[in-house]
mmCIF file of C-alpha atoms and ligand atoms in Angstrom:
data_model
loop_
_atom_site.group_PDB
_atom_site.id
_atom_site.type_symbol
_atom_site.label_atom_id
_atom_site.label_comp_id
_atom_site.label_asym_id
_atom_site.label_seq_id
_atom_site.Cartn_x
_atom_site.Cartn_y
_atom_site.Cartn_z
ATOM 1 C CA MET A 216 18.772 140.110 55.274
ATOM 2 C CA ASN A 217 19.831 136.845 56.840
ATOM 3 C CA SER A 218 19.640 137.724 60.496
ATOM 4 C CA GLY A 219 20.157 134.043 61.386
ATOM 5 C CA ALA A 220 23.609 133.904 59.836
ATOM 6 C CA MET A 221 24.391 137.396 61.082
ATOM 7 C CA ASP A 222 23.603 136.272 64.645
ATOM 8 C CA ARG A 223 25.892 133.273 64.269
ATOM 9 C CA LEU A 224 28.766 135.395 62.985
ATOM 10 C CA ASP A 225 31.607 136.240 65.358
ATOM 11 C CA PRO A 226 32.720 139.784 64.471
ATOM 12 C CA HIS A 227 36.182 139.039 65.916
ATOM 13 C CA LYS A 228 36.815 136.026 63.688
ATOM 14 C CA LEU A 229 36.160 137.460 60.253
ATOM 15 C CA PRO A 230 38.688 136.876 57.480
ATOM 16 C CA ARG A 231 41.067 139.757 56.990
ATOM 17 C CA HIS A 232 41.288 138.872 53.318
ATOM 18 C CA LEU A 233 38.494 137.217 51.356
ATOM 19 C CA ALA A 234 39.135 136.054 47.782
ATOM 20 C CA ILE A 235 36.408 134.950 45.381
ATOM 21 C CA ILE A 236 36.402 133.023 42.097
ATOM 22 C CA MET A 237 33.149 134.361 40.692
ATOM 23 C CA ASP A 238 32.027 131.494 38.471
ATOM 24 C CA GLY A 239 28.792 130.376 36.864
ATOM 25 C CA ASN A 240 27.513 133.461 35.035
ATOM 26 C CA GLY A 241 27.206 131.561 31.754
ATOM 27 C CA ARG A 242 25.257 128.675 33.291
ATOM 28 C CA TRP A 243 22.997 131.101 35.163
ATOM 29 C CA ALA A 244 22.114 132.722 31.828
ATOM 30 C CA ARG A 245 21.678 129.431 29.990
ATOM 31 C CA LYS A 246 19.202 128.205 32.603
ATOM 32 C CA ARG A 247 17.094 131.262 31.770
ATOM 33 C CA LEU A 248 17.566 130.942 28.000
ATOM 34 C CA LEU A 249 19.510 134.215 28.042
ATOM 35 C CA ASN A 250 22.834 134.924 26.385
ATOM 36 C CA ARG A 251 26.040 134.595 28.420
ATOM 37 C CA VAL A 252 26.542 138.357 28.606
ATOM 38 C CA SER A 253 23.251 138.710 30.517
ATOM 39 C CA GLY A 254 24.786 136.339 33.044
ATOM 40 C CA HIS A 255 27.815 138.581 33.428
ATOM 41 C CA GLU A 256 25.515 141.580 33.876
ATOM 42 C CA ALA A 257 23.601 139.780 36.613
ATOM 43 C CA GLY A 258 26.949 138.838 38.174
ATOM 44 C CA ALA A 259 27.871 142.516 38.421
ATOM 45 C CA GLU A 260 24.935 142.972 40.812
ATOM 46 C CA SER A 261 26.383 140.250 43.064
ATOM 47 C CA VAL A 262 29.707 142.085 43.061
ATOM 48 C CA ARG A 263 27.965 145.258 44.256
ATOM 49 C CA GLU A 264 26.202 143.430 47.058
ATOM 50 C CA VAL A 265 29.265 141.489 48.203
ATOM 51 C CA VAL A 266 31.423 144.645 48.215
ATOM 52 C CA ARG A 267 28.800 146.472 50.265
ATOM 53 C CA CYS A 268 28.525 143.594 52.720
ATOM 54 C CA CYS A 269 32.318 143.289 53.166
ATOM 55 C CA ARG A 270 32.493 147.028 53.828
ATOM 56 C CA GLU A 271 29.785 146.787 56.489
ATOM 57 C CA LEU A 272 31.443 143.811 58.158
ATOM 58 C CA GLY A 273 34.832 145.508 58.251
ATOM 59 C CA ILE A 274 36.710 142.995 56.091
ATOM 60 C CA ALA A 275 39.991 144.625 55.038
ATOM 61 C CA HIS A 276 40.649 142.977 51.650
ATOM 62 C CA LEU A 277 38.344 141.527 49.014
ATOM 63 C CA THR A 278 40.021 140.057 45.927
ATOM 64 C CA LEU A 279 37.748 139.273 42.992
ATOM 65 C CA TYR A 280 38.757 137.106 40.036
ATOM 66 C CA ALA A 281 37.086 138.928 37.168
ATOM 67 C CA PHE A 282 39.135 138.009 34.069
ATOM 68 C CA SER A 283 41.838 135.365 33.827
ATOM 69 C CA LYS A 284 44.657 135.153 31.312
ATOM 70 C CA GLU A 285 42.944 132.007 30.022
ATOM 71 C CA ASN A 286 39.647 133.827 29.460
ATOM 72 C CA TRP A 287 41.123 135.370 26.285
ATOM 73 C CA GLN A 288 40.424 131.995 24.641
ATOM 74 C CA ARG A 289 36.669 132.618 24.772
ATOM 75 C CA PRO A 290 34.805 133.814 21.665
ATOM 76 C CA ALA A 291 35.790 137.388 20.781
ATOM 77 C CA THR A 292 32.221 138.630 21.194
ATOM 78 C CA GLU A 293 32.158 137.452 24.816
ATOM 79 C CA VAL A 294 35.670 138.779 25.543
ATOM 80 C CA ASN A 295 34.726 142.192 24.137
ATOM 81 C CA ALA A 296 31.454 142.262 26.045
ATOM 82 C CA LEU A 297 33.264 141.354 29.291
ATOM 83 C CA TRP A 298 35.751 144.205 28.951
ATOM 84 C CA ARG A 299 32.946 146.626 28.028
ATOM 85 C CA LEU A 300 31.048 145.545 31.101
ATOM 86 C CA LEU A 301 34.125 145.804 33.335
ATOM 87 C CA LYS A 302 34.826 149.325 32.113
ATOM 88 C CA ARG A 303 31.218 150.379 32.665
ATOM 89 C CA PHE A 304 31.223 148.745 36.095
ATOM 90 C CA ILE A 305 34.389 150.496 37.277
ATOM 91 C CA HIS A 306 33.046 153.835 36.012
ATOM 92 C CA SER A 307 29.604 153.479 37.572
ATOM 93 C CA GLU A 308 30.904 152.218 40.933
ATOM 94 C CA LEU A 309 33.519 154.916 41.451
ATOM 95 C CA PRO A 310 31.225 157.476 43.188
ATOM 96 C CA ASP A 311 30.055 154.802 45.614
ATOM 97 C CA LEU A 312 33.625 153.656 46.299
ATOM 98 C CA ILE A 313 34.603 157.235 47.087
ATOM 99 C CA ASP A 314 31.519 157.718 49.240
ATOM 100 C CA LYS A 315 32.273 154.568 51.247
ATOM 101 C CA GLN A 316 36.054 155.166 51.346
ATOM 102 C CA ILE A 317 36.784 151.939 49.512
ATOM 103 C CA ARG A 318 40.120 151.553 47.777
ATOM 104 C CA MET A 319 40.398 149.861 44.400
ATOM 105 C CA ARG A 320 43.511 147.968 43.398
ATOM 106 C CA HIS A 321 44.500 145.801 40.473
ATOM 107 C CA LEU A 322 46.189 142.403 40.392
ATOM 108 C CA GLY A 323 47.280 141.182 36.994
ATOM 109 C CA ASP A 324 49.197 141.854 33.825
ATOM 110 C CA PRO A 325 48.635 145.405 32.538
ATOM 111 C CA GLU A 326 49.751 144.239 29.101
ATOM 112 C CA GLY A 327 46.755 143.217 27.024
ATOM 113 C CA ILE A 328 44.096 145.073 28.999
ATOM 114 C CA PRO A 329 42.213 147.257 26.469
ATOM 115 C CA ALA A 330 43.468 150.864 26.662
ATOM 116 C CA ASP A 331 40.085 152.385 27.536
ATOM 117 C CA VAL A 332 39.565 149.904 30.384
ATOM 118 C CA TRP A 333 43.087 150.566 31.640
ATOM 119 C CA THR A 334 42.421 154.331 31.713
ATOM 120 C CA GLU A 335 39.209 153.815 33.682
ATOM 121 C CA LEU A 336 40.932 151.401 36.060
ATOM 122 C CA GLN A 337 43.878 153.713 36.666
ATOM 123 C CA SER A 338 41.553 156.612 37.348
ATOM 124 C CA ALA A 339 39.641 154.561 39.949
ATOM 125 C CA ILE A 340 42.889 153.330 41.514
ATOM 126 C CA GLU A 341 44.317 156.839 41.791
ATOM 127 C CA ARG A 342 41.145 158.450 43.092
ATOM 128 C CA THR A 343 40.709 155.827 45.832
ATOM 129 C CA ALA A 344 44.394 155.319 46.711
ATOM 130 C CA SER A 345 44.176 157.041 50.096
ATOM 131 C CA PHE A 346 41.158 155.067 51.369
ATOM 132 C CA ASP A 347 41.578 152.371 53.993
ATOM 133 C CA GLN A 348 38.115 151.043 54.844
ATOM 134 C CA LEU A 349 38.142 148.123 52.436
ATOM 135 C CA SER A 350 40.468 147.310 49.588
ATOM 136 C CA VAL A 351 38.749 145.774 46.565
ATOM 137 C CA ASN A 352 41.430 144.068 44.521
ATOM 138 C CA LEU A 353 40.297 143.297 40.982
ATOM 139 C CA ALA A 354 42.149 140.384 39.427
ATOM 140 C CA LEU A 355 42.015 141.370 35.766
ATOM 141 C CA ASN A 356 44.110 139.676 33.093
ATOM 142 C CA TYR A 357 45.426 137.682 36.032
ATOM 143 C CA GLY A 358 47.227 134.325 35.996
ATOM 144 C CA GLY A 359 48.896 132.796 39.056
ATOM 145 C CA ARG A 360 51.769 131.168 37.186
ATOM 146 C CA HIS A 361 52.399 134.336 35.235
ATOM 147 C CA GLU A 362 52.531 136.278 38.515
ATOM 148 C CA ILE A 363 55.139 133.903 39.986
ATOM 149 C CA VAL A 364 57.292 133.879 36.841
ATOM 150 C CA ARG A 365 57.122 137.683 36.653
ATOM 151 C CA ALA A 366 58.173 137.893 40.313
ATOM 152 C CA ALA A 367 61.114 135.543 39.644
ATOM 153 C CA ALA A 368 62.169 137.650 36.636
ATOM 154 C CA ASN A 369 61.995 140.851 38.684
ATOM 155 C CA PHE A 370 64.040 139.229 41.433
ATOM 156 C CA ALA A 371 66.630 138.113 38.848
ATOM 157 C CA ARG A 372 66.807 141.684 37.540
ATOM 158 C CA ASP A 373 67.399 143.028 41.062
ATOM 159 C CA LEU A 374 70.022 140.342 41.610
ATOM 160 C CA ALA A 375 71.888 141.281 38.432
ATOM 161 C CA ALA A 376 71.766 144.950 39.427
ATOM 162 C CA GLY A 377 73.080 144.195 42.921
ATOM 163 C CA ARG A 378 69.799 145.268 44.589
ATOM 164 C CA ALA A 379 69.008 141.777 45.955
ATOM 165 C CA SER A 380 70.913 138.816 47.303
ATOM 166 C CA VAL A 381 70.240 135.071 47.079
ATOM 167 C CA ASP A 382 71.165 134.663 50.758
ATOM 168 C CA ARG A 383 68.317 136.925 51.768
ATOM 169 C CA LEU A 384 65.745 135.198 49.539
ATOM 170 C CA THR A 385 62.936 133.789 51.688
ATOM 171 C CA PRO A 386 59.224 133.250 51.088
ATOM 172 C CA GLU A 387 58.642 136.613 52.772
ATOM 173 C CA THR A 388 61.142 138.589 50.685
ATOM 174 C CA PHE A 389 59.945 136.808 47.515
ATOM 175 C CA SER A 390 56.339 137.789 48.275
ATOM 176 C CA ALA A 391 57.328 141.416 47.858
ATOM 177 C CA TYR A 392 57.811 140.741 44.124
ATOM 178 C CA LEU A 393 54.206 139.632 43.634
ATOM 179 C CA TYR A 394 51.563 142.023 42.277
ATOM 180 C CA ALA A 395 50.486 143.297 45.659
ATOM 181 C CA GLY A 396 53.108 141.995 48.055
ATOM 182 C CA ASP A 397 51.746 144.074 50.921
ATOM 183 C CA ILE A 398 48.331 142.379 50.949
ATOM 184 C CA PRO A 399 48.107 139.526 53.481
ATOM 185 C CA ASP A 400 47.374 136.049 52.089
ATOM 186 C CA PRO A 401 43.660 135.243 51.756
ATOM 187 C CA ASP A 402 42.119 133.645 54.836
ATOM 188 C CA LEU A 403 39.146 132.388 52.870
ATOM 189 C CA LEU A 404 38.633 131.565 49.186
ATOM 190 C CA ILE A 405 35.100 131.125 47.884
ATOM 191 C CA ARG A 406 34.402 129.519 44.511
ATOM 192 C CA THR A 407 30.861 129.477 43.219
ATOM 193 C CA SER A 408 29.128 127.240 40.645
ATOM 194 C CA GLY A 409 30.197 123.833 41.928
ATOM 195 C CA GLU A 410 33.596 123.709 40.259
ATOM 196 C CA CYS A 411 36.271 122.448 42.663
ATOM 197 C CA ARG A 412 39.453 123.898 41.207
ATOM 198 C CA ILE A 413 41.700 126.905 41.539
ATOM 199 C CA SER A 414 41.934 127.857 37.827
ATOM 200 C CA ASN A 415 45.342 129.551 38.135
ATOM 201 C CA PHE A 416 44.200 131.952 40.865
ATOM 202 C CA LEU A 417 46.604 133.188 43.587
ATOM 203 C CA LEU A 418 48.707 130.004 43.444
ATOM 204 C CA TRP A 419 51.348 131.364 45.827
ATOM 205 C CA GLN A 420 49.012 133.154 48.221
ATOM 206 C CA LEU A 421 46.530 130.290 48.755
ATOM 207 C CA ALA A 422 49.088 128.086 50.569
ATOM 208 C CA TYR A 423 47.088 128.062 53.839
ATOM 209 C CA THR A 424 43.788 129.559 52.739
ATOM 210 C CA GLU A 425 40.527 127.918 53.797
ATOM 211 C CA ILE A 426 38.517 127.000 50.681
ATOM 212 C CA TYR A 427 34.723 127.085 50.420
ATOM 213 C CA PHE A 428 33.095 125.589 47.346
ATOM 214 C CA THR A 429 29.407 126.217 46.767
ATOM 215 C CA ASP A 430 27.030 125.083 44.013
ATOM 216 C CA THR A 431 25.403 128.536 43.960
ATOM 217 C CA LEU A 432 26.002 130.285 40.638
ATOM 218 C CA TRP A 433 27.689 133.682 40.979
ATOM 219 C CA PRO A 434 24.646 135.807 39.991
ATOM 220 C CA ASP A 435 22.718 134.066 42.796
ATOM 221 C CA PHE A 436 25.493 134.619 45.343
ATOM 222 C CA ARG A 437 24.308 137.507 47.471
ATOM 223 C CA ARG A 438 24.513 138.705 51.066
ATOM 224 C CA ARG A 439 22.860 135.622 52.534
ATOM 225 C CA GLN A 440 25.193 133.239 50.703
ATOM 226 C CA LEU A 441 28.212 135.301 51.752
ATOM 227 C CA LEU A 442 27.160 135.206 55.408
ATOM 228 C CA ASP A 443 26.679 131.427 55.182
ATOM 229 C CA ALA A 444 30.228 131.068 53.797
ATOM 230 C CA LEU A 445 31.605 133.224 56.600
ATOM 231 C CA VAL A 446 29.793 131.181 59.247
ATOM 232 C CA ASP A 447 31.247 128.012 57.710
ATOM 233 C CA TYR A 448 34.731 129.572 57.745
ATOM 234 C CA GLN A 449 34.397 130.465 61.407
ATOM 235 C CA GLY A 450 33.770 126.821 62.228
ATOM 236 C CA ARG A 451 37.107 125.738 60.740
ATOM 237 C CA GLU A 452 40.213 125.056 62.770
ATOM 238 C CA ARG A 453 43.256 126.581 61.071
ATOM 239 C CA ARG A 454 46.258 124.557 62.136
ATOM 240 C CA PHE A 455 49.076 125.756 59.835
ATOM 241 C CA GLY A 456 50.839 122.419 60.284
ATOM 242 C CA LYS A 457 50.476 122.296 64.061
ATOM 243 C CA THR A 458 48.349 119.893 66.102
ATOM 244 C CA SER A 459 44.830 120.679 67.153
ATOM 245 C CA GLU A 460 45.949 120.886 70.799
ATOM 246 C CA GLN A 461 48.594 123.444 69.961
ATOM 247 C CA VAL A 462 46.278 125.831 68.162
ATOM 248 C CA GLN A 463 43.624 125.608 70.870
ATOM 249 C CA ASP A 464 46.030 126.835 73.538
HETATM 250 C C1 LIG B 741 32.485 133.560 35.447
HETATM 251 O O1 LIG B 741 31.399 132.961 34.827
HETATM 252 C C2 LIG B 741 32.877 134.856 34.798
HETATM 253 C C3 LIG B 741 34.147 134.815 34.101
HETATM 254 C C4 LIG B 741 34.938 133.790 33.999
HETATM 255 C C5 LIG B 741 34.548 136.050 33.463
HETATM 256 P P1 LIG B 741 31.572 132.035 33.557
HETATM 257 O O2 LIG B 741 31.439 132.894 32.332
HETATM 258 O O3 LIG B 741 32.823 131.259 33.618
HETATM 259 O O4 LIG B 741 30.320 131.102 33.694
HETATM 260 P P2 LIG B 741 30.225 129.548 33.346
HETATM 261 O O5 LIG B 741 31.329 128.859 34.063
HETATM 262 O O6 LIG B 741 30.370 129.438 31.864
HETATM 263 O O7 LIG B 741 28.873 129.155 33.821
HETATM 264 C C1 LIG B 742 37.785 131.330 36.519
HETATM 265 O O1 LIG B 742 36.606 130.926 35.918
HETATM 266 C C2 LIG B 742 38.121 132.724 36.102
HETATM 267 C C3 LIG B 742 37.256 133.786 36.611
HETATM 268 C C4 LIG B 742 36.270 133.638 37.453
HETATM 269 C C5 LIG B 742 37.570 135.103 36.125
HETATM 270 P P1 LIG B 742 36.604 130.090 34.565
HETATM 271 O O2 LIG B 742 35.186 129.800 34.237
HETATM 272 O O3 LIG B 742 37.382 130.800 33.530
HETATM 273 O O4 LIG B 742 37.397 128.771 34.984
HETATM 274 P P2 LIG B 742 37.498 127.337 34.326
HETATM 275 O O5 LIG B 742 37.915 127.542 32.914
HETATM 276 O O6 LIG B 742 36.150 126.712 34.393
HETATM 277 O O7 LIG B 742 38.495 126.602 35.145
HETATM 278 MG MG1 LIG B 743 33.272 129.429 34.369
#
């Protein structure tokens, strides 16, 4: 354990919502002359460790980008292996989630998720729905633009049915149409593997999120790397458009 980083961490300034683009599994595997799926398997271990650490720290929301809408374009063998792994992961983690009172939620398009994975996911969501220690939000078959367009379509439907009004449309009321409108926006986004892009993740919600890019590949991103990212986050000044003097008051 990284007691150094732990000592430098202010327990009162932790992000309420941490989002992660877990990238670099394929490169991690290639460096070891392994196939890409071995990289995803190693990445699952990082997920376990990061979930455990967030639970211990008392972070309320952890959103993990696990499968994007664009990831369907990968070779079918990899896509199939990813869904198999996700299903196995959800199944094997459920007892621990229940034990630690961790809630599982889903962000993304239900349409297209393989039926057996959907069943497993729904079961985990239902069986953890009452827990409030940490909410692990799995972004599966997720695309940010799709989420916004879907929200606009749902708003239009409510408008046509007389359940909504244009005059009352604000960023706040629009947020309620997103996948999980009740979850606060991420305070911190981490992306591993050195890529400095958003890749269609949480386009609406990241408006004022602090972003931390690290070269570490996801399977190597463990407790110590998470604590380092949190220490870095705590050194930032979040101004939300104001001046430095204003936010320091
Ligand atoms: C992230 O690792 C996992 C998913 C996108 C599902 P990658 O598979 O993208 O790994 P790289 O980017 O090829 O190294
Ligand atoms: C983003 O990683 C998606 C997930 C981590 C699930 P990608 O590896 O798919 O992103 P790009 O294609 O490099 O932008
Ligand atoms: Mg990648």
